[in-house]
CSV table of C-alpha atoms in Angstrom, one decimal:
chain,number,residue,atom,x,y,z
A,1,UNK,CA,19.1,18.4,-18.3
A,2,UNK,CA,19.0,21.0,-21.1
A,3,UNK,CA,21.8,19.3,-23.1
A,4,UNK,CA,19.9,16.0,-23.1
A,5,UNK,CA,16.7,17.7,-24.2
A,6,UNK,CA,18.6,19.4,-27.1
A,7,UNK,CA,20.1,16.0,-28.1
A,8,UNK,CA,16.6,14.4,-28.0
A,9,UNK,CA,15.3,17.0,-30.4
A,10,UNK,CA,18.1,16.0,-32.9
A,11,UNK,CA,17.6,12.2,-32.3
A,12,UNK,CA,14.2,10.9,-33.3
A,13,UNK,CA,14.8,7.5,-31.6
A,14,UNK,CA,15.6,9.0,-28.2
A,15,UNK,CA,12.7,11.4,-28.6
A,16,UNK,CA,10.3,8.5,-29.2
A,17,UNK,CA,11.8,6.5,-26.3
A,18,UNK,CA,11.4,9.4,-23.9
A,19,UNK,CA,7.8,9.9,-25.0
A,20,UNK,CA,7.1,6.2,-24.4
A,21,UNK,CA,8.7,6.4,-21.0
A,22,UNK,CA,6.4,9.3,-20.1
A,23,UNK,CA,3.4,7.2,-21.2
A,24,UNK,CA,4.6,4.3,-19.1
A,25,UNK,CA,5.0,6.6,-16.1
A,26,UNK,CA,1.5,8.1,-16.6
A,27,UNK,CA,-0.2,4.7,-17.0
A,28,UNK,CA,1.7,3.2,-14.0
A,29,UNK,CA,0.6,6.1,-11.9
A,30,UNK,CA,-3.0,5.7,-13.1
A,31,UNK,CA,-3.0,1.9,-12.3
A,32,UNK,CA,-1.5,2.6,-8.8
A,33,UNK,CA,-4.0,5.4,-8.0
A,34,UNK,CA,-7.2,3.5,-8.9
A,35,UNK,CA,-7.0,0.0,-7.5
A,36,UNK,CA,-10.6,-0.2,-6.4
A,37,UNK,CA,-12.0,1.4,-9.6
A,38,UNK,CA,-10.5,-1.3,-11.7
A,39,UNK,CA,-11.9,-4.3,-9.8
A,40,UNK,CA,-14.7,-4.6,-12.4
A,41,UNK,CA,-13.3,-6.8,-15.3
A,42,UNK,CA,-14.5,-4.5,-18.1
A,43,UNK,CA,-13.2,-1.4,-16.4
A,44,UNK,CA,-9.9,-3.3,-15.8
A,45,UNK,CA,-9.7,-4.1,-19.5
A,46,UNK,CA,-10.5,-0.6,-20.7
A,47,UNK,CA,-8.5,1.4,-18.2
A,48,UNK,CA,-5.5,-0.9,-17.6
A,49,UNK,CA,-5.1,-3.6,-20.2
A,50,UNK,CA,-5.8,-1.5,-23.4
A,51,UNK,CA,-3.4,1.3,-22.5
A,52,UNK,CA,-0.6,-1.2,-21.6
A,53,UNK,CA,-1.3,-3.1,-24.8
A,54,UNK,CA,-0.9,0.2,-26.7
A,55,UNK,CA,2.4,0.8,-24.9
A,56,UNK,CA,3.7,-2.6,-26.0
A,57,UNK,CA,2.6,-1.8,-29.6
A,58,UNK,CA,4.4,1.5,-29.5
A,59,UNK,CA,7.6,-0.2,-28.1
A,60,UNK,CA,7.5,-2.8,-30.8
A,61,UNK,CA,7.0,-0.1,-33.5
A,62,UNK,CA,10.0,1.9,-32.2
A,63,UNK,CA,12.2,-1.2,-32.2
A,64,UNK,CA,11.0,-2.3,-35.7
A,65,UNK,CA,11.4,1.2,-37.2
A,66,UNK,CA,14.8,1.9,-35.8
A,67,UNK,CA,16.2,-1.6,-36.2
A,68,UNK,CA,19.4,-0.5,-38.1
A,69,UNK,CA,20.1,2.3,-35.6
A,70,UNK,CA,19.6,0.0,-32.6
A,71,UNK,CA,22.2,-2.5,-33.8
A,72,UNK,CA,24.8,0.2,-33.4
A,73,UNK,CA,28.4,-0.2,-32.4
A,74,UNK,CA,30.8,0.6,-29.6
A,75,UNK,CA,30.8,4.4,-29.4
A,76,UNK,CA,29.8,6.1,-26.2
A,77,UNK,CA,26.5,7.4,-27.8
A,78,UNK,CA,25.6,3.9,-28.9
A,79,UNK,CA,26.4,2.5,-25.5
A,80,UNK,CA,24.1,5.1,-23.9
A,81,UNK,CA,21.4,4.2,-26.4
A,82,UNK,CA,21.7,0.5,-25.5
A,83,UNK,CA,21.4,1.5,-21.8
A,84,UNK,CA,18.3,3.6,-22.6
A,85,UNK,CA,16.8,0.6,-24.6
A,86,UNK,CA,17.4,-1.7,-21.7
A,87,UNK,CA,15.8,0.6,-19.2
A,88,UNK,CA,12.8,1.0,-21.4
A,89,UNK,CA,12.4,-2.7,-22.0
A,90,UNK,CA,12.5,-3.3,-18.3
A,91,UNK,CA,9.9,-0.6,-17.7
A,92,UNK,CA,7.6,-2.2,-20.3
A,93,UNK,CA,8.0,-5.6,-18.6
A,94,UNK,CA,7.3,-4.2,-15.2
A,95,UNK,CA,4.2,-2.5,-16.4
A,96,UNK,CA,2.9,-5.7,-18.0
A,97,UNK,CA,3.6,-7.5,-14.7
A,98,UNK,CA,1.9,-4.8,-12.7
A,99,UNK,CA,-1.3,-4.8,-14.8
A,100,UNK,CA,-1.5,-8.6,-14.4
A,101,UNK,CA,-1.5,-8.0,-10.6
A,102,UNK,CA,-4.1,-5.2,-10.6
A,103,UNK,CA,-7.8,-4.8,-10.9
A,104,UNK,CA,-9.6,-8.1,-10.2
A,105,UNK,CA,-6.3,-9.8,-9.8
A,106,UNK,CA,-5.0,-7.5,-7.1
A,107,UNK,CA,-3.4,-9.4,-4.2
A,108,UNK,CA,-3.3,-12.6,-6.2
A,109,UNK,CA,-0.2,-14.6,-7.1
A,110,UNK,CA,1.1,-13.9,-10.6
A,111,UNK,CA,-0.5,-16.3,-13.0
A,112,UNK,CA,-2.9,-17.8,-10.4
A,113,UNK,CA,-6.3,-17.4,-11.9
A,114,UNK,CA,-8.2,-20.1,-10.0
A,115,UNK,CA,-10.1,-17.6,-7.7
A,116,UNK,CA,-10.7,-14.9,-10.3
A,117,UNK,CA,-13.3,-16.6,-12.4
A,118,UNK,CA,-13.6,-17.5,-16.0
A,119,UNK,CA,-14.3,-14.1,-17.3
A,120,UNK,CA,-11.2,-12.5,-15.8
A,121,UNK,CA,-9.0,-15.4,-16.7
A,122,UNK,CA,-10.2,-15.1,-20.3
A,123,UNK,CA,-9.5,-11.4,-20.4
A,124,UNK,CA,-6.1,-11.9,-19.0
A,125,UNK,CA,-5.3,-14.8,-21.5
A,126,UNK,CA,-6.4,-12.6,-24.4
A,127,UNK,CA,-4.2,-9.7,-23.2
A,128,UNK,CA,-1.1,-11.9,-22.6
A,129,UNK,CA,-1.6,-13.7,-25.9
A,130,UNK,CA,-1.8,-10.4,-27.7
A,131,UNK,CA,1.3,-9.1,-25.9
A,132,UNK,CA,3.3,-12.2,-26.8
A,133,UNK,CA,2.1,-11.9,-30.5
A,134,UNK,CA,3.5,-8.3,-30.5
A,135,UNK,CA,6.8,-9.5,-29.2
A,136,UNK,CA,7.4,-11.6,-32.3
A,137,UNK,CA,8.2,-14.7,-30.2
A,138,UNK,CA,7.2,-18.0,-31.6
A,139,UNK,CA,5.8,-20.3,-29.0
A,140,UNK,CA,5.7,-24.1,-29.6
A,141,UNK,CA,3.5,-26.3,-27.5
A,142,UNK,CA,4.6,-29.7,-26.2
A,143,UNK,CA,2.4,-31.4,-28.8
A,144,UNK,CA,4.0,-29.4,-31.6
A,145,UNK,CA,7.5,-30.4,-30.4
A,146,UNK,CA,6.5,-34.0,-30.3
A,147,UNK,CA,5.3,-33.8,-34.0
A,148,UNK,CA,8.6,-32.1,-35.0
A,149,UNK,CA,10.6,-35.0,-33.3
A,150,UNK,CA,8.6,-37.6,-35.3
A,151,UNK,CA,9.4,-36.0,-38.6
């Protein structure tokens, strides 16, 4: 739509989000088209995990930089922006999920690392830990919760 493209040129946030969505689309297609080529753990890390990690970094940067604008109000434009943000967040999540079921983990149950070996499990743990760190979510372990209850 020509009108949407003109609006994107005027709105840096929408322009960045559309750029990110194109990257997500390209990486997703790349992962889907090369399932056998990514069965090697190092190839999987380089061709799948690193690009997805970079997308997560870019998504986090967009959200951080445009924080005030994202908090918007009730106007039609702001509601459309919220819809676009929701769609993009969903695409990022789906891409993370897809990469965790690709390469050496293809055909496995999500989060089931018993058959994949220590190297692949370590690579996956490193990737997921980094993605969680980027999200800004604080994770407390059961032992930390017990310590907090004692204080």
